[in-house]
CSV table of C-alpha atoms and ligand atoms in Angstrom, one decimal:
chain,number,residue,atom,x,y,z
A,461,MET,CA,-0.1,0.1,0.0
A,462,ASN,CA,1.0,3.6,-0.4
A,463,SER,CA,0.0,6.0,2.4
A,464,GLY,CA,1.2,9.5,2.2
A,465,GLY,CA,4.4,8.3,0.3
A,466,TRP,CA,4.9,5.4,2.6
A,467,ASP,CA,5.2,2.1,1.1
A,468,THR,CA,4.1,0.0,4.1
A,469,ASP,CA,1.2,-0.7,6.3
A,470,LEU,CA,2.9,0.1,9.6
A,471,GLY,CA,5.4,2.6,10.7
A,472,GLY,CA,6.8,4.4,13.8
A,473,VAL,CA,7.3,8.1,14.8
A,474,PHE,CA,8.6,9.9,17.9
A,475,LEU,CA,6.3,12.4,19.4
A,476,GLY,CA,8.8,14.3,21.5
A,477,LEU,CA,10.9,11.3,23.1
A,478,ARG,CA,8.2,8.8,23.1
A,479,PRO,CA,7.8,6.1,20.2
A,480,HIS,CA,4.4,5.7,18.6
A,481,LEU,CA,3.1,2.9,16.3
A,482,VAL,CA,1.6,4.3,13.3
A,483,LEU,CA,-1.1,2.1,11.5
A,484,ALA,CA,-1.5,3.2,7.9
A,485,ASP,CA,-3.7,0.3,6.9
A,486,PRO,CA,-7.5,0.9,7.3
A,487,ALA,CA,-7.9,-2.9,8.1
A,488,TYR,CA,-5.6,-2.5,11.1
A,489,VAL,CA,-7.3,0.7,12.1
A,490,LYS,CA,-10.7,-1.2,12.0
A,491,ASP,CA,-9.3,-3.8,14.3
A,492,VAL,CA,-7.9,-1.3,16.8
A,493,MET,CA,-11.0,1.0,16.8
A,494,THR,CA,-13.7,-1.5,16.8
A,495,LYS,CA,-13.2,-5.3,16.6
A,496,ASP,CA,-10.4,-5.4,19.3
A,497,PHE,CA,-11.3,-2.1,21.1
A,498,SER,CA,-11.2,-3.8,24.5
A,499,TYR,CA,-7.4,-3.7,24.1
A,500,PHE,CA,-7.4,-0.1,23.1
A,501,VAL,CA,-9.9,1.8,25.3
A,502,ASP,CA,-7.8,4.5,26.3
A,503,ARG,CA,-6.6,7.5,24.3
A,504,GLY,CA,-3.4,8.0,26.5
A,505,ILE,CA,-4.3,11.8,27.2
A,506,TYR,CA,-2.3,13.1,30.1
A,507,GLN,CA,-4.5,13.9,33.2
A,508,THR,CA,-3.5,14.6,36.8
A,509,ARG,CA,-5.8,14.1,40.0
A,510,LYS,CA,-4.2,17.3,41.2
A,511,ASP,CA,-5.9,19.2,38.6
A,512,PRO,CA,-9.6,17.9,38.4
A,513,ILE,CA,-10.3,19.8,35.2
A,514,SER,CA,-7.8,17.9,33.3
A,515,VAL,CA,-9.9,14.6,34.1
A,516,ASN,CA,-12.6,14.6,31.8
A,517,ILE,CA,-14.5,12.4,29.2
A,518,PHE,CA,-11.7,12.8,26.6
A,519,SER,CA,-8.9,12.1,29.0
A,520,GLN,CA,-10.5,9.5,31.2
A,521,SER,CA,-9.6,5.6,30.7
A,522,GLY,CA,-11.2,2.3,31.5
A,523,ALA,CA,-14.2,2.1,33.8
A,524,GLU,CA,-14.3,5.7,34.6
A,525,TRP,CA,-14.5,6.7,30.9
A,526,ARG,CA,-17.2,3.9,30.4
A,527,SER,CA,-19.4,5.5,33.0
A,528,ALA,CA,-19.1,9.0,31.8
A,529,ARG,CA,-19.6,8.0,28.2
A,530,ALA,CA,-23.0,6.4,29.1
A,531,LYS,CA,-24.1,9.4,30.9
A,532,PHE,CA,-23.2,11.5,27.9
A,533,THR,CA,-24.7,9.2,25.3
A,534,THR,CA,-28.3,9.9,26.7
A,535,ILE,CA,-27.5,13.5,26.6
A,536,PHE,CA,-26.7,13.5,22.8
A,537,SER,CA,-29.9,11.4,21.9
A,538,SER,CA,-32.0,12.7,19.0
A,539,ALA,CA,-34.9,13.6,21.5
A,540,LYS,CA,-32.4,15.9,23.4
A,541,MET,CA,-30.9,17.4,20.3
A,542,ARG,CA,-34.3,18.3,19.0
A,543,ALA,CA,-34.9,20.0,22.4
A,544,MET,CA,-31.7,22.0,21.8
A,545,PHE,CA,-32.5,22.9,18.2
A,546,PRO,CA,-34.4,26.3,18.8
A,547,MET,CA,-31.4,27.3,21.1
A,548,VAL,CA,-29.1,26.8,18.0
A,549,LEU,CA,-31.6,28.6,15.8
A,550,ASP,CA,-31.4,31.6,18.1
A,551,CYS,CA,-27.5,31.6,17.6
A,552,ALA,CA,-28.0,31.5,13.9
A,553,ALA,CA,-30.2,34.5,14.2
A,554,GLY,CA,-27.2,36.3,15.9
A,555,LEU,CA,-25.1,35.3,13.0
A,556,ASP,CA,-27.7,36.5,10.5
A,557,GLY,CA,-27.9,39.9,12.2
A,558,ALA,CA,-24.1,40.2,12.3
A,559,LEU,CA,-23.9,39.4,8.4
A,560,GLU,CA,-26.4,42.3,7.8
A,561,ASN,CA,-24.0,44.7,9.3
A,562,VAL,CA,-21.2,43.6,7.2
A,563,ASN,CA,-20.3,46.1,4.5
A,564,GLN,CA,-20.5,44.5,1.0
A,565,GLY,CA,-17.0,43.8,-0.2
A,566,SER,CA,-15.4,43.9,3.3
A,567,ASP,CA,-13.1,41.3,4.1
A,568,VAL,CA,-14.4,39.0,6.8
A,569,ASP,CA,-12.2,36.5,9.0
A,570,THR,CA,-14.3,33.7,8.5
A,571,LEU,CA,-12.7,31.5,11.4
A,572,GLU,CA,-13.4,34.2,13.9
A,573,MET,CA,-16.9,34.6,12.7
A,574,MET,CA,-17.7,31.0,13.0
A,575,GLY,CA,-16.0,31.0,16.3
A,576,CYS,CA,-18.5,33.8,17.5
A,577,TYR,CA,-21.2,31.6,16.4
A,578,THR,CA,-20.1,28.3,18.0
A,579,THR,CA,-19.2,30.0,21.1
A,580,ASP,CA,-22.7,31.4,21.3
A,581,VAL,CA,-24.1,28.0,20.7
A,582,ILE,CA,-22.0,26.2,23.4
A,583,GLY,CA,-22.8,29.2,25.8
A,584,SER,CA,-26.3,28.6,25.3
A,585,CYS,CA,-26.8,24.8,25.0
A,586,ALA,CA,-24.0,23.7,27.6
A,587,PHE,CA,-23.8,26.8,30.0
A,588,GLY,CA,-27.2,28.3,29.6
A,589,ILE,CA,-25.6,31.5,29.1
A,590,SER,CA,-26.3,34.2,26.4
A,591,CYS,CA,-22.9,35.2,25.1
A,592,ASN,CA,-23.8,37.5,22.2
A,593,SER,CA,-20.3,37.2,20.9
A,594,PHE,CA,-21.1,39.0,17.7
A,595,LYS,CA,-22.0,42.2,19.7
A,596,HIS,CA,-19.3,41.7,22.4
A,597,PRO,CA,-16.4,39.9,20.5
A,598,ASP,CA,-14.2,40.6,23.6
A,599,ALA,CA,-16.7,39.4,26.1
A,600,GLU,CA,-15.0,36.9,28.5
A,601,PHE,CA,-16.5,33.8,27.1
A,602,ARG,CA,-15.3,34.4,23.7
A,603,ARG,CA,-11.8,35.7,24.8
A,604,MET,CA,-11.5,32.6,26.9
A,605,GLY,CA,-12.6,30.3,23.9
A,606,ARG,CA,-10.0,32.0,21.8
A,607,LYS,CA,-7.2,31.7,24.4
A,608,HIS,CA,-7.9,28.0,24.9
A,609,PHE,CA,-7.2,27.4,21.1
A,610,GLU,CA,-4.8,29.9,19.9
A,611,GLU,CA,-2.7,31.5,22.6
A,612,PHE,CA,0.0,29.1,24.1
A,613,THR,CA,2.6,30.7,26.5
A,614,VAL,CA,6.1,29.2,26.9
A,615,ARG,CA,5.0,27.6,30.3
A,616,ASP,CA,1.9,26.0,28.5
A,617,GLN,CA,4.2,24.7,26.0
A,618,ILE,CA,6.8,23.2,28.7
A,619,ASN,CA,3.7,21.7,30.5
A,620,LEU,CA,2.6,20.1,27.2
A,621,PHE,CA,6.0,18.9,26.5
A,622,LEU,CA,6.5,17.1,30.0
A,623,SER,CA,3.0,15.7,29.9
A,624,ILE,CA,3.7,13.9,26.7
A,625,ASN,CA,7.3,12.9,27.6
A,626,SER,CA,7.3,12.3,31.1
A,627,PRO,CA,3.6,12.1,32.4
A,628,GLY,CA,5.0,10.6,35.8
A,629,LEU,CA,7.1,13.6,36.4
A,630,ALA,CA,4.4,16.1,35.3
A,631,ASP,CA,1.9,14.4,37.7
A,632,TRP,CA,4.3,14.5,40.6
A,633,LEU,CA,4.7,18.2,39.9
A,634,GLY,CA,1.0,18.6,39.6
A,635,LEU,CA,1.3,20.2,36.1
A,636,SER,CA,-1.6,20.8,34.1
A,637,ASN,CA,-1.9,21.1,30.4
A,638,VAL,CA,-5.1,22.9,30.5
A,639,GLN,CA,-4.5,26.5,30.8
A,640,GLN,CA,-5.5,27.5,34.6
A,641,ASP,CA,-7.3,30.8,33.8
A,642,VAL,CA,-9.2,29.4,31.0
A,643,ALA,CA,-10.3,26.3,33.1
A,644,GLU,CA,-11.1,28.4,36.1
A,645,PHE,CA,-13.1,30.7,34.2
A,646,PHE,CA,-15.4,27.9,32.7
A,647,ALA,CA,-15.7,26.2,36.2
A,648,LYS,CA,-16.8,29.3,37.8
A,649,SER,CA,-19.4,30.1,35.0
A,650,ILE,CA,-20.9,26.6,35.5
A,651,LYS,CA,-20.9,26.9,39.4
A,652,ASP,CA,-22.7,30.5,39.0
A,653,THR,CA,-25.4,29.2,36.6
A,654,VAL,CA,-26.2,26.0,38.7
A,655,GLU,CA,-26.5,28.1,41.9
A,656,PHE,CA,-28.7,30.8,40.1
A,657,ARG,CA,-31.0,28.1,38.8
A,658,GLU,CA,-31.2,26.4,42.2
A,659,ASN,CA,-32.0,29.6,44.0
A,660,ASN,CA,-34.5,30.9,41.5
A,661,ALA,CA,-36.0,27.5,40.5
A,662,VAL,CA,-35.0,28.3,36.8
A,663,ARG,CA,-35.1,25.5,34.3
A,664,ARG,CA,-33.9,25.2,30.7
A,665,ASN,CA,-33.8,22.4,27.9
A,666,ASP,CA,-29.9,22.4,27.9
A,667,LEU,CA,-27.0,20.1,28.6
A,668,LEU,CA,-26.3,21.6,32.2
A,669,GLN,CA,-29.9,20.8,33.2
A,670,LEU,CA,-29.7,17.4,32.0
A,671,LEU,CA,-26.6,17.0,34.3
A,672,ILE,CA,-28.4,18.6,37.1
A,673,ASP,CA,-31.4,16.5,36.8
A,674,THR,CA,-29.6,13.3,36.5
A,675,LYS,CA,-27.6,14.1,39.6
A,676,ASN,CA,-24.4,14.0,37.8
A,677,SER,CA,-21.2,16.1,38.2
A,678,THR,CA,-21.3,19.2,35.9
A,679,ASP,CA,-17.5,19.2,35.7
A,680,ASP,CA,-17.7,17.7,32.3
A,681,VAL,CA,-19.4,20.7,30.8
A,682,ASP,CA,-16.2,22.6,30.5
A,683,ASP,CA,-14.8,19.5,28.6
A,684,ILE,CA,-17.6,20.0,26.1
A,685,ALA,CA,-16.8,23.6,25.8
A,686,ALA,CA,-13.4,22.4,24.6
A,687,HIS,CA,-14.9,21.0,21.4
A,688,PHE,CA,-16.5,24.0,19.9
A,689,ASP,CA,-13.6,24.8,17.9
A,690,THR,CA,-13.9,21.7,15.7
A,691,SER,CA,-17.2,23.0,14.4
A,692,ALA,CA,-16.0,26.5,13.9
A,693,THR,CA,-13.1,25.1,11.5
A,694,THR,CA,-15.5,22.8,9.7
A,695,ALA,CA,-18.1,25.6,8.9
A,696,SER,CA,-15.2,28.1,8.0
A,697,MET,CA,-13.3,25.6,5.8
A,698,THR,CA,-16.5,24.6,4.1
A,699,LEU,CA,-17.2,28.3,3.1
A,700,TYR,CA,-13.7,28.6,1.9
A,701,GLU,CA,-14.1,25.6,-0.4
A,702,MET,CA,-17.5,26.9,-1.6
A,703,SER,CA,-15.8,30.2,-2.4
A,704,ARG,CA,-13.5,28.4,-4.9
A,705,SER,CA,-16.4,26.4,-6.5
A,706,SER,CA,-19.2,28.7,-7.7
A,707,GLU,CA,-20.9,25.4,-9.1
A,708,ALA,CA,-20.8,23.6,-5.9
A,709,GLN,CA,-22.1,27.0,-4.1
A,710,GLU,CA,-25.0,27.5,-6.5
A,711,LYS,CA,-26.0,23.8,-6.1
A,712,ALA,CA,-25.9,24.0,-2.2
A,713,ARG,CA,-27.9,27.2,-2.4
A,714,GLU,CA,-30.6,26.0,-4.7
A,715,GLU,CA,-31.2,23.2,-2.5
A,716,ILE,CA,-31.3,25.3,0.8
A,717,VAL,CA,-33.8,27.8,-0.8
A,718,ARG,CA,-35.9,24.8,-2.0
A,719,ILE,CA,-36.0,23.5,1.4
A,720,PHE,CA,-36.7,26.8,3.2
A,721,LYS,CA,-39.6,27.2,0.8
A,722,LYS,CA,-41.0,23.7,1.6
A,723,TYR,CA,-40.9,24.5,5.3
A,724,ASN,CA,-42.5,28.1,5.3
A,725,ASP,CA,-39.2,30.0,5.2
A,726,GLU,CA,-38.0,28.5,8.5
A,727,ILE,CA,-35.1,26.3,9.4
A,728,THR,CA,-36.5,23.0,10.7
A,729,TYR,CA,-34.9,19.9,12.3
A,730,GLU,CA,-36.2,17.9,9.3
A,731,GLY,CA,-35.2,20.5,6.7
A,732,ILE,CA,-31.6,20.5,7.9
A,733,ALA,CA,-31.7,16.7,7.6
A,734,GLU,CA,-33.0,16.9,4.0
A,735,MET,CA,-30.0,19.2,2.7
A,736,LYS,CA,-28.1,16.3,1.4
A,737,TYR,CA,-25.8,18.2,-0.9
A,738,LEU,CA,-24.9,20.7,1.9
A,739,GLY,CA,-24.1,17.5,4.0
A,740,GLN,CA,-21.9,16.0,1.2
A,741,ALA,CA,-20.1,19.4,0.9
A,742,VAL,CA,-19.4,19.3,4.7
A,743,ASP,CA,-18.3,15.6,4.6
A,744,GLU,CA,-15.9,16.2,1.8
A,745,THR,CA,-14.4,19.4,3.7
A,746,LEU,CA,-13.9,17.1,6.8
A,747,ARG,CA,-11.8,14.9,4.6
A,748,LEU,CA,-9.6,17.8,3.3
A,749,TRP,CA,-9.5,19.7,6.7
A,750,PRO,CA,-10.2,17.2,9.4
A,751,PRO,CA,-10.2,19.2,12.6
A,752,VAL,CA,-8.6,16.4,14.5
A,753,THR,CA,-5.7,15.1,12.3
A,754,THR,CA,-4.4,12.2,14.4
A,755,LEU,CA,-6.1,9.8,16.8
A,756,THR,CA,-4.4,7.9,19.6
A,757,ARG,CA,-5.2,4.6,21.3
A,758,VAL,CA,-3.1,3.1,24.2
A,759,CYS,CA,-2.7,-0.7,24.1
A,760,THR,CA,-3.8,-2.1,27.5
A,761,ARG,CA,-2.9,-5.6,27.1
A,762,ASP,CA,-0.3,-7.3,24.7
A,763,TYR,CA,-2.0,-7.6,21.2
A,764,LYS,CA,-1.0,-9.5,18.3
A,765,LEU,CA,-1.7,-7.6,15.1
A,766,ASN,CA,-3.9,-9.7,12.6
A,767,GLU,CA,-1.8,-11.4,9.9
A,768,SER,CA,1.4,-10.1,11.0
A,769,ASP,CA,4.4,-11.2,13.3
A,770,LEU,CA,4.0,-7.9,15.3
A,771,THR,CA,2.9,-7.9,19.0
A,772,VAL,CA,2.1,-4.5,20.2
A,773,LYS,CA,3.3,-4.4,24.0
A,774,LYS,CA,1.1,-3.1,26.6
A,775,GLY,CA,1.7,0.6,27.1
A,776,VAL,CA,2.6,1.3,23.4
A,777,THR,CA,0.5,4.3,22.0
A,778,VAL,CA,-0.9,3.8,18.6
A,779,LEU,CA,-1.4,6.6,16.2
A,780,ILE,CA,-3.7,6.7,13.5
A,781,PRO,CA,-2.9,9.2,10.8
A,782,VAL,CA,-6.4,10.5,9.9
A,783,LEU,CA,-4.8,13.1,7.6
A,784,GLY,CA,-2.6,10.6,6.0
A,785,LEU,CA,-5.6,8.3,5.2
A,786,HIS,CA,-7.8,11.1,3.9
A,787,TYR,CA,-5.1,12.2,1.5
A,788,ASP,CA,-4.2,8.7,0.3
A,789,GLN,CA,-4.8,8.5,-3.4
A,790,GLN,CA,-5.4,4.8,-3.2
A,791,TYR,CA,-8.6,5.5,-1.4
A,792,TRP,CA,-9.2,9.0,-2.8
A,793,PRO,CA,-8.3,9.6,-6.5
A,794,ASP,CA,-7.1,13.1,-7.1
A,795,PRO,CA,-7.1,13.5,-3.1
A,796,LEU,CA,-6.3,17.4,-3.2
A,797,ARG,CA,-9.3,18.2,-5.1
A,798,TRP,CA,-12.5,19.2,-3.0
A,799,ASP,CA,-15.3,17.2,-4.7
A,800,PRO,CA,-18.7,16.8,-2.8
A,801,SER,CA,-19.8,14.1,-5.3
A,802,ARG,CA,-17.5,11.8,-3.4
A,803,PHE,CA,-20.1,11.5,-0.7
A,804,ASN,CA,-23.2,11.0,-2.7
A,805,GLU,CA,-25.3,7.8,-2.2
A,806,GLU,CA,-23.7,5.8,-5.2
A,807,ASN,CA,-20.0,6.8,-4.3
A,808,ARG,CA,-20.5,6.5,-0.5
A,809,ASN,CA,-21.1,2.5,-0.9
A,810,ASP,CA,-17.8,2.3,-2.9
A,811,ARG,CA,-15.7,3.7,0.0
A,812,THR,CA,-12.9,1.7,1.7
A,813,PRO,CA,-14.1,1.4,5.3
A,814,PHE,CA,-12.0,3.2,7.8
A,815,ALA,CA,-10.2,5.5,5.5
A,816,TYR,CA,-12.4,8.4,6.4
A,817,LEU,CA,-12.2,9.2,10.2
A,818,PRO,CA,-13.2,12.8,10.9
A,819,PHE,CA,-15.2,11.7,13.9
A,820,GLY,CA,-13.1,8.8,14.8
A,821,GLU,CA,-14.7,5.4,15.0
A,822,GLY,CA,-15.9,2.7,17.3
A,823,PRO,CA,-17.2,3.0,20.9
A,824,ARG,CA,-14.8,6.0,21.7
A,825,ASN,CA,-15.9,8.1,18.6
A,826,CYS,CA,-17.3,11.7,18.8
A,827,ILE,CA,-20.2,11.4,21.1
A,828,ALA,CA,-21.7,14.6,19.5
A,829,LEU,CA,-21.2,13.8,15.8
A,830,ARG,CA,-24.8,14.7,15.0
A,831,PHE,CA,-24.9,17.8,17.1
A,832,GLY,CA,-21.5,19.2,15.6
A,833,LEU,CA,-23.0,18.4,12.2
A,834,MET,CA,-26.3,20.1,12.8
A,835,GLN,CA,-24.8,23.2,14.1
A,836,VAL,CA,-22.5,23.6,11.2
A,837,LYS,CA,-25.2,22.9,8.6
A,838,ILE,CA,-27.6,25.5,10.4
A,839,ALA,CA,-24.9,28.2,10.1
A,840,LEU,CA,-24.0,27.5,6.5
A,841,ALA,CA,-27.8,27.3,5.4
A,842,THR,CA,-28.4,30.7,7.1
A,843,ILE,CA,-25.3,32.2,5.3
A,844,LEU,CA,-25.7,30.7,1.9
A,845,ARG,CA,-29.3,31.3,1.6
A,846,LYS,CA,-28.7,35.0,1.5
A,847,TYR,CA,-25.0,35.6,0.6
A,848,ARG,CA,-22.9,34.8,-2.4
A,849,VAL,CA,-19.5,34.0,-0.9
A,850,SER,CA,-16.1,34.7,-2.7
A,851,LEU,CA,-12.6,34.5,-1.7
A,852,SER,CA,-11.0,37.9,-0.9
A,853,PRO,CA,-7.8,38.9,-2.5
A,854,LYS,CA,-6.5,39.4,1.1
A,855,THR,CA,-6.3,35.4,1.7
A,856,VAL,CA,-3.0,34.3,1.1
A,857,THR,CA,-2.9,30.8,-0.4
A,858,PRO,CA,-2.1,28.1,0.0
A,859,LEU,CA,-3.3,28.3,3.6
A,860,GLY,CA,-0.9,26.0,5.2
A,861,MET,CA,-1.7,23.9,8.3
A,862,ASP,CA,-0.4,25.3,11.5
A,863,PRO,CA,1.5,22.5,13.4
A,864,ASP,CA,1.2,24.1,16.8
A,865,THR,CA,-2.4,23.9,17.4
A,866,PHE,CA,-4.4,20.6,18.6
A,867,VAL,CA,-7.5,21.5,16.4
A,868,LEU,CA,-6.5,22.0,12.8
A,869,HIS,CA,-6.2,25.7,12.0
A,870,THR,CA,-4.8,27.3,8.8
A,871,ILE,CA,-1.5,29.3,9.1
A,872,ASN,CA,-2.9,31.9,6.9
A,873,LYS,CA,-6.3,33.3,7.8
A,874,VAL,CA,-9.4,32.8,5.5
A,875,TYR,CA,-10.8,36.2,4.5
A,876,LEU,CA,-14.1,36.0,2.5
A,877,ASN,CA,-16.4,38.6,0.9
A,878,PHE,CA,-20.2,38.1,1.3
A,879,GLU,CA,-22.3,39.7,-1.4
A,880,ARG,CA,-26.0,39.7,-0.5
A,881,ILE,CA,-28.5,38.2,-2.8
A,882,GLU,CA,-31.8,40.1,-3.8
A,883,ASP,CA,-34.7,38.8,-1.6
A,884,ASP,CA,-36.7,37.8,-4.7
A,885,ALA,CA,-34.0,35.3,-5.7
A,886,VAL,CA,-33.8,33.9,-2.3
A,887,ARG,CA,-37.5,33.3,-2.1
A,888,LEU,CA,-37.5,31.9,-5.6
B,2373,HEM,C1,-17.6,19.0,13.3
B,2373,HEM,C2,-17.4,19.0,14.6
B,2373,HEM,C3,-16.6,17.9,15.3
B,2373,HEM,C4,-15.6,17.1,14.9
B,2373,HEM,C5,-14.9,17.0,13.6
B,2373,HEM,C6,-15.3,16.2,16.1
B,2373,HEM,C7,-14.4,15.3,16.0
B,2373,HEM,C8,-14.1,14.4,17.1
B,2373,HEM,C9,-13.0,13.3,17.2
B,2373,HEM,C10,-12.1,13.0,16.1
B,2373,HEM,C11,-12.9,12.7,18.3
B,2373,HEM,C12,-12.2,11.6,18.7
B,2373,HEM,C13,-12.5,10.3,18.3
B,2373,HEM,C14,-11.8,9.0,18.4
B,2373,HEM,O1,-10.8,9.0,19.2
B,2373,HEM,O2,-12.2,8.1,17.8
B,2373,HEM,C15,-14.0,13.5,19.2
B,2373,HEM,C16,-14.4,13.1,20.4
B,2373,HEM,C17,-15.1,13.7,21.3
B,2373,HEM,N1,-16.0,14.8,20.8
B,2373,HEM,FE1,-16.1,15.5,18.9
B,2373,HEM,N2,-16.0,16.5,17.2
B,2373,HEM,C18,-16.8,17.6,16.7
B,2373,HEM,C19,-17.7,18.4,17.6
B,2373,HEM,C20,-18.0,18.1,18.8
B,2373,HEM,C21,-18.9,18.8,19.7
B,2373,HEM,C22,-19.7,19.9,19.4
B,2373,HEM,C23,-18.9,18.3,20.9
B,2373,HEM,C24,-19.7,18.6,22.3
B,2373,HEM,C25,-20.7,19.3,22.3
B,2373,HEM,C26,-17.9,17.1,21.0
B,2373,HEM,C27,-17.7,16.2,22.0
B,2373,HEM,C28,-16.7,15.2,22.0
B,2373,HEM,C29,-16.4,14.3,23.2
B,2373,HEM,C30,-17.0,14.5,24.5
B,2373,HEM,C31,-15.4,13.5,22.6
B,2373,HEM,C32,-14.8,12.5,23.5
B,2373,HEM,C33,-15.6,11.1,23.3
B,2373,HEM,C34,-15.0,9.8,24.1
B,2373,HEM,O3,-13.8,9.8,24.6
B,2373,HEM,O4,-15.8,9.0,24.6
B,2373,HEM,N3,-17.5,17.0,19.5
B,2373,HEM,N4,-14.6,14.4,18.3
């Protein structure tokens, strides 16, 4: 096989000082993520008991993770998502309002715009807080979200280095790879909201309420907040790709306008699900720009790789190269071309399983896959219905991928221009 220039199914890399086994063959990936998952339950993310905030569903291992996962699975059920749908729509209305104030032809930093929207969504659905990030871009909630993903001090980097290379020492020193002011801010926001609701008998159909009602710890809510950047990247990169393909953009817009019309000019849960082409465009964007570019699993018992002489020793971290698989021409002909038709009904069935992993796979995959896609599609439908999107000359291409961020960010910013479409055309 030929993955990203390799001529092998297996390989090894050092991350810092620690060796990792790289699985470049989807068949091995399938075994590790699903069939033999019981050997590979843990992600191997550093956590320390000295900092409770570092212990969350993403980093937990074994039995602790299983119980957290069971709790969150009910929270992201379809019924609960439907209940949160109106809250997401409110945030999309904020996005719509913000676009009305954008001067035609001005250059919009698209990731920042989508970051404001996903901050509002998480603030509303997870914390029960109205952030209004578009009106107050420097409000604490948005500032902390931005800091969490974009600003790393030398101290943060040293902590991260030690937590990867010498977790025992890092634990002994009580080091945390979560920025303390960010973590404390989110923890305090949750505490204040819980207290307010309890003292004033206020209820809301959101995630925090579900945790309160099921008498679960609300600590995991700030872990949820850490994931909003993935959706912001997805929405922003889909707009970028659409700005470079007017044909795809028009096709998506026709579909959006038709479905808006069918549902009396409103965005509905059913309508969003019916936007198939828009869904394909997002799926293809997640192939070219997967927010999480590599996945890890730690081997918890010695494990023999199927049809090979290799035994993976207990304690070894296995690395799954999502980006490498997504760019492998063996599975994706002409891999650098953005082409939503790869994900239509017909082509979908011909795909090699486990060569497409934007949400991971198996029992430890993204728990909020449908919620993530829902909020992205709502934002895109809101924008594309009314605006023609084009690439600003200010955008420097190729965009490049920033090696220093956990969630994929481009090195150069994506600036887009938004041209308002006449109302008559929008209403067909
Ligand atoms: C387009 C948006 C998103 C993408 C691409 C994405 C991607 C991922 C990926 C790749 C993983 C690791 C899966 C694995 O190891 O197999 C993951 C895990 C996770 N994601 Fe997402 N995610 C998105 C949105 C969200 C949102 C909005 C939330 C929360 C509201 C969320 C919550 C989580 C959690 C809690 C986990 C850990 C699950 C576990 O360990 O059991 N994700 N996500």
